[in-house]
Tab-separated table of C-alpha atoms in Angstrom:
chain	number	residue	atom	x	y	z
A	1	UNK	CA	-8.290	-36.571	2.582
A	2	UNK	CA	-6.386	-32.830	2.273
A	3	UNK	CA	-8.903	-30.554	4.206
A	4	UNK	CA	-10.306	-27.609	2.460
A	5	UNK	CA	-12.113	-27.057	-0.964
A	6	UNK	CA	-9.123	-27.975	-3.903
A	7	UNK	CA	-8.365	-25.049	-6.052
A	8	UNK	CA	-9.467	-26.072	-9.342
A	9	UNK	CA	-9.158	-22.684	-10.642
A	10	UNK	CA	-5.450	-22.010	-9.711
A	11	UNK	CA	-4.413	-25.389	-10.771
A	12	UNK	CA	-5.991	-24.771	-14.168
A	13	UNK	CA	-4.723	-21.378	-14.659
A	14	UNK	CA	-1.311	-22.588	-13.697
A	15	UNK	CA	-1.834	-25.554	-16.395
A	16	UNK	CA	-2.584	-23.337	-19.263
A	17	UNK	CA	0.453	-21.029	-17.700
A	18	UNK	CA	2.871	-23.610	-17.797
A	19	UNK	CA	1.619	-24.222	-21.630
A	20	UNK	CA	1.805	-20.406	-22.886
A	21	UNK	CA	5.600	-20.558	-21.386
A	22	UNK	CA	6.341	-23.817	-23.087
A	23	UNK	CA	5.597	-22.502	-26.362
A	24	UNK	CA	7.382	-19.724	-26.213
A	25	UNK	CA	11.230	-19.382	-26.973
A	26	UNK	CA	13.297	-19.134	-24.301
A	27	UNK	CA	15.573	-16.584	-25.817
A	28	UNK	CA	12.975	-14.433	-26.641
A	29	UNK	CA	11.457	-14.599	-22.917
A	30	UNK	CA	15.421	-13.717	-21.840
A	31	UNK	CA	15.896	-11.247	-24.533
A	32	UNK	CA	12.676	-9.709	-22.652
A	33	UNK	CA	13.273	-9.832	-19.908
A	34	UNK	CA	17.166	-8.188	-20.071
A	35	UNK	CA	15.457	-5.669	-21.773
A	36	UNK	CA	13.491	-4.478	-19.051
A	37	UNK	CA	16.164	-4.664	-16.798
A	38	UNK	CA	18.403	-2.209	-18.430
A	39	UNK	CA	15.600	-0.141	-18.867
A	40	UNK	CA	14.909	-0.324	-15.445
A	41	UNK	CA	18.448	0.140	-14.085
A	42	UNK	CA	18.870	2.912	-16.837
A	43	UNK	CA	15.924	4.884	-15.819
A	44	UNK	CA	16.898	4.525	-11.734
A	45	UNK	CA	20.465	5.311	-12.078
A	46	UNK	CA	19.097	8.893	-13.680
A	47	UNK	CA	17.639	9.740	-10.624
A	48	UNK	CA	20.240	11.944	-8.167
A	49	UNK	CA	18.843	10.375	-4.932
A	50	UNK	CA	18.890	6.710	-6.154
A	51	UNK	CA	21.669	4.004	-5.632
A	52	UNK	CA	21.765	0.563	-7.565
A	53	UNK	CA	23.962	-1.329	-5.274
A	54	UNK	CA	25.874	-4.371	-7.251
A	55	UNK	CA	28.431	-6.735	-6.449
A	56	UNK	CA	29.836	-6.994	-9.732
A	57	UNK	CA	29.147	-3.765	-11.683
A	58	UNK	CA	30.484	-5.113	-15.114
A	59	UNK	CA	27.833	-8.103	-14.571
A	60	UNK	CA	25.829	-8.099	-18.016
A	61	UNK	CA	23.817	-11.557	-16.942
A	62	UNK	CA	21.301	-12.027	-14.599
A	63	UNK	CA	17.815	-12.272	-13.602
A	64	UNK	CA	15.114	-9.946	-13.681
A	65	UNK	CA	15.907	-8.345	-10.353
A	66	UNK	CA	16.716	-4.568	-9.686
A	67	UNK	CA	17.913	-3.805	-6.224
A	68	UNK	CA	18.300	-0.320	-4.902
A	69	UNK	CA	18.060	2.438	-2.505
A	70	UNK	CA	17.183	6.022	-2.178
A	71	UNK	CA	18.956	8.349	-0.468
A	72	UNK	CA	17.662	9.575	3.030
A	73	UNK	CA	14.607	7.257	2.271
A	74	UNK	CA	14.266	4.284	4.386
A	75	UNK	CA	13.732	1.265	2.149
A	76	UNK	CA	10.337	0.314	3.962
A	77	UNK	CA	9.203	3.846	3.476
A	78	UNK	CA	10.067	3.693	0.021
A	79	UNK	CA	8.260	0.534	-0.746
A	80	UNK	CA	5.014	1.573	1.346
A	81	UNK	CA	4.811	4.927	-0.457
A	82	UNK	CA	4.720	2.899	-4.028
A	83	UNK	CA	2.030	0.779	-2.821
A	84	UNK	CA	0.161	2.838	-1.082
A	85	UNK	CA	0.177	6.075	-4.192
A	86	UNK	CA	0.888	3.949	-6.716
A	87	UNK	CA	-0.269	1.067	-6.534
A	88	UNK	CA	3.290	-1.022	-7.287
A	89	UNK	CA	4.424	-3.869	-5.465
A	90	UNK	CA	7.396	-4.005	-4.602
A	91	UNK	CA	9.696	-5.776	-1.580
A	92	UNK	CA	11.666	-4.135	0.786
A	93	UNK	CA	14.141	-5.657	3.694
A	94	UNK	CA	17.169	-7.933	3.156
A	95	UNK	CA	15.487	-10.409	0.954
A	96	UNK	CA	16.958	-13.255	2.794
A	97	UNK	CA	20.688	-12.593	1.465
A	98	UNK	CA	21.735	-11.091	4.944
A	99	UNK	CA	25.586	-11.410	4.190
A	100	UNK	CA	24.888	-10.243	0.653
A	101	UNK	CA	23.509	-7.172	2.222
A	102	UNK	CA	26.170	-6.496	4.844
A	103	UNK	CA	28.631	-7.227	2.459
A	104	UNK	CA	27.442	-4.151	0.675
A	105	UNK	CA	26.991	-2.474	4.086
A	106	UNK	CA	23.266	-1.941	3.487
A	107	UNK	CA	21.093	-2.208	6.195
A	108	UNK	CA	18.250	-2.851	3.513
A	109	UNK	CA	17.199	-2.194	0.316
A	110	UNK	CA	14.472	-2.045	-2.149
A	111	UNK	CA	13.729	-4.903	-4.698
A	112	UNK	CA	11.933	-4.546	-7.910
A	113	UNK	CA	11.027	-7.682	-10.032
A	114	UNK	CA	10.346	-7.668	-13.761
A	115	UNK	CA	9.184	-10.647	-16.056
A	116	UNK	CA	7.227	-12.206	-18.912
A	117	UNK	CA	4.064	-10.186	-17.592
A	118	UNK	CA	6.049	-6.625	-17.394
A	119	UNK	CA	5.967	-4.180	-19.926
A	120	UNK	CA	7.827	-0.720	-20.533
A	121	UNK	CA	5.257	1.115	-19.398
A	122	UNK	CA	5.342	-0.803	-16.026
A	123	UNK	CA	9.110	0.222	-15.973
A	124	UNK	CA	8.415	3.912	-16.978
A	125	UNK	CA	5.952	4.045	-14.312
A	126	UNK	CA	7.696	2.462	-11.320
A	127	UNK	CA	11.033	5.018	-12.238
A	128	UNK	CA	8.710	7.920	-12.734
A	129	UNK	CA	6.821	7.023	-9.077
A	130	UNK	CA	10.273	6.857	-7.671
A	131	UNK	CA	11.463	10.260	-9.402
A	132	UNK	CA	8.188	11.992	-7.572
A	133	UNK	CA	9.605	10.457	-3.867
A	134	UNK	CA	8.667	13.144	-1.266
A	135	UNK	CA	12.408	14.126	-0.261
């Protein structure tokens, strides 16, 4: 026997999860989903202090990942002041792609994630928190 109380909840709430998703079409989730993104990388990339650091800068694919840093801002900093005022999550550190990083000499960087449960109003509000950045 697995020790602990099983947790019926999660595994039903992951069920019904896994059900939403299947009926959904997949090209509408990615057409969502690249949406965001560009919104995202749009609304970053018009901030002065901001840098969206890319290996391939042409790259139109991808997941819904937006990497960057802020200028003078370390990206721990950055990530704790989000949480902390604004209550966004987001991840900061090398995101376990150490030669990724060093290959674009970053030390670290910020990472924001958008998905099927992201809206533009979640976007608009993480690049607006990030325009109001104490310098």
């Amino acid at each position: 026997h697995e020790g602990g109380t099983p947790n019926l909840l999660g595994a039903t709430a992951l069920a019904a999860a896994c059900d939403a998703l299947d009926a959904t079409d997949a090209a509408v989730l990615q057409q969502h989903e690249q949406a965001l993104v560009q919104r995202l990388r749009s609304g970053l990339s018009a901030l002065p202090r901001v840098r969206l650091p890319r290996i391939w800068a042409d790259s139109t694919e991808g997941v819904g990942i937006v990497a960057f840093t802020v200028d003078g801002i370390a990206p721990a900093d950055v990530a704790a002041y989000l949480s902390a005022v604004h209550g966004i999550g987001v991840r900061d550190g090398r995101f376990c792609a150490h030669p990724l990083l060093a290959r674009l000499n970053l030390p670290a960087a910020v990472r924001a994630s958008v998905g099927l449960g992201s809206c533009t109003a979640d976007v608009d509000r993480l690049v607006a928190a990030v325009a109001e950045l104490p310098a």
